[in-house]
Amino acid sequence: MTEIRNVRVLPRESFTTIRNTAARDQALTFRARGLLVWMLSHQTGRLITAAAMVDAGLEGRDSIRTALRELEAAKYIRRIRYADRTGQWFHEMTVTDLPTTEETSSV
């Protein structure tokens, strides 16, 4: 059996803090966990598009969409669907490292 030892120096700047429960959630694929960590590594409130996710890595559009659906099902992502004044529908997603207990709502 191969053993891997974790040896690292903790950074003093440019780092991300994430709950271990999210990073180690065995109900998620590594792809979904990686995307979750990547999204949470950005500044709070920053707008992130699916196109930016595709551009940031080697995963394709369908792979990103699959991971987003997985994170939504596990309640790490909350999707809010709303219509503007013209009746056009939009989705807004929020991401967290602590799964929500609220149901997805429509506004």
Backbone as CSV, one residue per row, in Angstrom:
resi,resn,N_x,N_y,N_z,CA_x,CA_y,CA_z,C_x,C_y,C_z
1,MET,0.846,-1.181,0.000,0.000,0.000,0.000,0.891,1.245,0.000
2,THR,0.555,2.197,-0.815,1.294,3.449,-0.883,0.793,4.399,0.180
3,GLU,1.702,4.968,0.923,1.352,5.968,1.933,1.738,7.340,1.430
4,ILE,0.885,8.303,1.682,1.160,9.687,1.306,1.182,10.507,2.574
5,ARG,2.270,11.200,2.791,2.425,12.018,3.980,2.223,13.486,3.612
6,ASN,1.417,14.161,4.401,1.110,15.570,4.167,2.192,16.425,4.818
7,VAL,3.023,17.076,4.013,4.062,17.962,4.506,3.858,19.306,3.828
8,ARG,3.592,20.326,4.630,3.325,21.628,4.039,3.689,22.743,4.999
9,VAL,3.847,23.920,4.424,4.088,25.130,5.196,2.836,25.983,5.051
10,LEU,2.237,26.371,6.158,1.011,27.160,6.103,1.308,28.571,5.608
11,PRO,0.553,29.039,4.629,0.802,30.377,4.071,0.326,31.483,5.004
12,ARG,0.919,32.642,4.843,0.519,33.811,5.624,-0.390,34.732,4.809
13,GLU,-0.442,34.529,3.507,-1.304,35.342,2.637,-1.699,34.534,1.414
14,SER,-2.705,35.003,0.710,-3.206,34.359,-0.514,-3.560,32.894,-0.287
15,PHE,-4.454,32.635,0.656,-4.885,31.275,0.923,-6.395,31.263,1.151
16,THR,-6.971,30.082,1.116,-8.404,29.897,1.301,-8.656,29.030,2.525
17,THR,-9.618,29.441,3.338,-10.044,28.630,4.476,-11.359,27.964,4.096
18,ILE,-11.426,26.672,4.283,-12.635,25.917,3.956,-12.844,24.858,5.038
19,ARG,-14.086,24.570,5.332,-14.389,23.547,6.336,-13.907,22.183,5.841
20,ASN,-13.312,21.429,6.735,-12.865,20.078,6.384,-14.032,19.196,5.970
21,THR,-15.197,19.430,6.567,-16.354,18.602,6.213,-16.701,18.749,4.732
22,ALA,-16.492,19.927,4.164,-16.753,20.123,2.744,-15.646,19.497,1.893
23,ALA,-14.402,19.748,2.264,-13.273,19.224,1.492,-13.201,17.701,1.535
24,ARG,-13.749,17.101,2.596,-13.669,15.643,2.771,-15.008,14.934,2.617
25,ASP,-16.010,15.619,2.088,-17.349,15.046,1.949,-17.315,13.889,0.945
26,GLN,-17.366,12.672,1.454,-17.271,11.488,0.597,-18.505,11.264,-0.258
27,ALA,-19.561,12.031,-0.010,-20.748,11.945,-0.857,-20.540,12.701,-2.170
28,LEU,-19.446,13.484,-2.250,-19.137,14.254,-3.446,-17.971,13.625,-4.198
29,THR,-17.986,13.765,-5.519,-16.840,13.342,-6.318,-15.698,14.330,-6.078
30,PHE,-14.493,13.896,-6.399,-13.361,14.812,-6.289,-13.541,16.007,-7.229
31,ARG,-14.155,15.784,-8.375,-14.411,16.888,-9.310,-15.284,17.950,-8.640
32,ALA,-16.359,17.531,-7.981,-17.255,18.485,-7.324,-16.554,19.183,-6.164
33,ARG,-15.777,18.426,-5.393,-15.044,19.043,-4.275,-14.032,20.061,-4.780
34,GLY,-13.349,19.730,-5.862,-12.376,20.660,-6.442,-13.040,21.936,-6.928
35,LEU,-14.176,21.798,-7.580,-14.898,22.971,-8.059,-15.400,23.807,-6.885
36,LEU,-15.873,23.140,-5.846,-16.328,23.844,-4.650,-15.188,24.659,-4.045
37,VAL,-14.041,24.050,-3.875,-12.882,24.766,-3.313,-12.492,25.918,-4.221
38,TRP,-12.480,25.708,-5.528,-12.125,26.778,-6.471,-13.098,27.946,-6.345
39,MET,-14.394,27.658,-6.295,-15.382,28.740,-6.183,-15.219,29.498,-4.867
40,LEU,-14.986,28.762,-3.775,-14.847,29.401,-2.467,-13.523,30.137,-2.308
41,SER,-12.574,29.908,-3.213,-11.281,30.587,-3.124,-11.361,32.035,-3.609
42,HIS,-12.481,32.401,-4.208,-12.666,33.771,-4.687,-13.256,34.649,-3.584
43,GLN,-13.097,35.930,-3.757,-13.591,36.912,-2.789,-15.110,36.782,-2.625
44,THR,-15.590,36.901,-1.395,-17.020,36.840,-1.102,-17.759,37.871,-1.942
45,GLY,-18.840,37.439,-2.572,-19.647,38.333,-3.389,-19.229,38.411,-4.844
46,ARG,-18.115,37.807,-5.198,-17.641,37.873,-6.582,-18.558,37.062,-7.492
47,LEU,-18.864,37.613,-8.635,-19.677,36.929,-9.642,-18.785,35.958,-10.413
48,ILE,-19.187,34.705,-10.431,-18.450,33.667,-11.156,-19.410,33.048,-12.162
49,THR,-19.018,32.977,-13.407,-19.869,32.385,-14.438,-19.416,30.962,-14.747
50,ALA,-20.323,30.198,-15.334,-19.977,28.836,-15.747,-18.866,28.880,-16.798
51,ALA,-18.900,29.886,-17.661,-17.852,30.031,-18.678,-16.488,30.250,-18.023
52,ALA,-16.451,31.022,-16.941,-15.189,31.251,-16.226,-14.680,29.957,-15.607
53,MET,-15.605,29.112,-15.130,-15.209,27.831,-14.553,-14.577,26.940,-15.618
54,VAL,-15.179,26.917,-16.790,-14.644,26.117,-17.893,-13.268,26.637,-18.287
55,ASP,-13.121,27.956,-18.382,-11.847,28.558,-18.779,-10.740,28.355,-17.751
56,ALA,-11.114,28.139,-16.477,-10.128,28.058,-15.398,-9.482,26.675,-15.260
57,GLY,-9.988,25.690,-15.967,-9.446,24.346,-15.781,-9.536,23.495,-17.031
58,LEU,-9.330,22.212,-16.841,-9.323,21.265,-17.954,-10.684,20.618,-18.188
59,GLU,-11.621,20.824,-17.262,-12.950,20.235,-17.385,-13.734,20.974,-18.479
60,GLY,-14.550,20.248,-19.190,-15.399,20.866,-20.203,-16.701,21.372,-19.600
61,ARG,-17.505,21.995,-20.447,-18.781,22.570,-20.014,-19.690,21.539,-19.368
62,ASP,-19.834,20.377,-19.984,-20.726,19.350,-19.442,-20.228,18.826,-18.101
63,SER,-18.929,18.705,-17.954,-18.344,18.254,-16.694,-18.595,19.267,-15.581
64,ILE,-18.463,20.542,-15.896,-18.733,21.606,-14.924,-20.206,21.584,-14.532
65,ARG,-21.084,21.453,-15.514,-22.523,21.406,-15.217,-22.879,20.220,-14.324
66,THR,-22.262,19.083,-14.584,-22.498,17.894,-13.762,-22.068,18.151,-12.326
67,ALA,-20.889,18.743,-12.146,-20.388,19.042,-10.803,-21.284,20.066,-10.102
68,LEU,-21.766,21.061,-10.825,-22.663,22.057,-10.234,-23.967,21.412,-9.771
69,ARG,-24.526,20.519,-10.580,-25.746,19.805,-10.183,-25.495,18.950,-8.940
70,GLU,-24.334,18.328,-8.888,-23.970,17.500,-7.731,-23.875,18.369,-6.469
71,LEU,-23.246,19.520,-6.583,-23.122,20.431,-5.440,-24.481,20.990,-5.028
72,GLU,-25.335,21.233,-5.995,-26.683,21.721,-5.678,-27.495,20.649,-4.958
73,ALA,-27.401,19.412,-5.429,-28.125,18.309,-4.785,-27.637,18.092,-3.355
74,ALA,-26.357,18.340,-3.111,-25.783,18.173,-1.774,-25.954,19.419,-0.910
75,LYS,-26.636,20.442,-1.456,-26.958,21.685,-0.735,-25.764,22.610,-0.481
76,TYR,-24.679,22.434,-1.228,-23.570,23.388,-1.148,-23.850,24.602,-2.033
77,ILE,-24.718,24.406,-3.007,-25.136,25.493,-3.895,-26.632,25.672,-3.738
78,ARG,-27.050,26.913,-3.645,-28.475,27.252,-3.600,-28.794,28.061,-4.843
79,ARG,-29.782,27.604,-5.594,-30.174,28.276,-6.838,-31.478,29.025,-6.604
80,ILE,-31.483,30.282,-6.987,-32.690,31.100,-6.913,-33.075,31.461,-8.343
81,ARG,-34.304,31.174,-8.681,-34.811,31.461,-10.025,-35.735,32.658,-9.928
82,TYR,-35.543,33.639,-10.813,-36.396,34.821,-10.780,-36.565,35.373,-12.190
83,ALA,-37.626,36.155,-12.364,-37.912,36.795,-13.652,-37.722,38.301,-13.507
84,ASP,-37.198,38.913,-14.568,-37.067,40.369,-14.537,-38.373,41.004,-15.002
85,ARG,-38.382,42.309,-15.153,-39.618,43.024,-15.537,-40.152,42.624,-16.901
86,THR,-39.262,42.134,-17.769,-39.698,41.733,-19.113,-40.183,40.289,-19.149
87,GLY,-40.046,39.584,-18.041,-40.482,38.191,-17.992,-39.375,37.202,-18.315
88,GLN,-38.159,37.690,-18.570,-37.040,36.794,-18.857,-36.555,36.167,-17.550
89,TRP,-36.333,34.838,-17.574,-35.936,34.112,-16.371,-34.420,34.082,-16.216
90,PHE,-33.978,34.186,-14.978,-32.562,34.143,-14.625,-32.374,33.212,-13.434
91,HIS,-31.155,32.714,-13.279,-30.781,31.916,-12.110,-29.634,32.608,-11.409
92,GLU,-29.721,32.654,-10.096,-28.613,33.138,-9.286,-28.261,32.023,-8.320
93,MET,-26.984,31.743,-8.194,-26.537,30.677,-7.302,-25.656,31.274,-6.218
94,THR,-25.786,30.733,-5.023,-24.865,31.063,-3.945,-24.186,29.773,-3.529
95,VAL,-22.928,29.869,-3.151,-22.140,28.696,-2.790,-21.609,28.871,-1.377
96,THR,-21.552,27.769,-0.642,-21.081,27.780,0.738,-20.319,26.494,1.026
97,ASP,-19.507,26.510,2.083,-18.830,25.276,2.479,-19.589,24.557,3.584
98,LEU,-20.777,25.053,3.889,-21.658,24.431,4.873,-23.013,24.218,4.201
99,PRO,-23.374,22.982,3.887,-24.622,22.738,3.153,-25.827,23.388,3.836
100,THR,-26.689,23.993,3.021,-27.872,24.668,3.556,-28.968,23.664,3.829
101,THR,-29.878,24.036,4.707,-31.016,23.180,5.005,-32.286,23.732,4.396
102,GLU,-32.200,24.943,3.824,-33.377,25.562,3.211,-33.605,24.955,1.821
103,GLU,-34.863,24.875,1.461,-35.209,24.404,0.125,-34.925,25.511,-0.885
104,THR,-34.621,25.116,-2.123,-34.423,26.087,-3.182,-35.715,26.856,-3.383
105,SER,-35.632,28.164,-3.459,-36.842,28.969,-3.561,-36.914,29.712,-4.884
106,SER,-38.098,30.014,-5.289,-38.339,30.838,-6.476,-38.852,32.178,-5.998
107,VAL,-38.376,33.237,-6.620,-38.813,34.586,-6.250,-39.666,35.141,-7.350
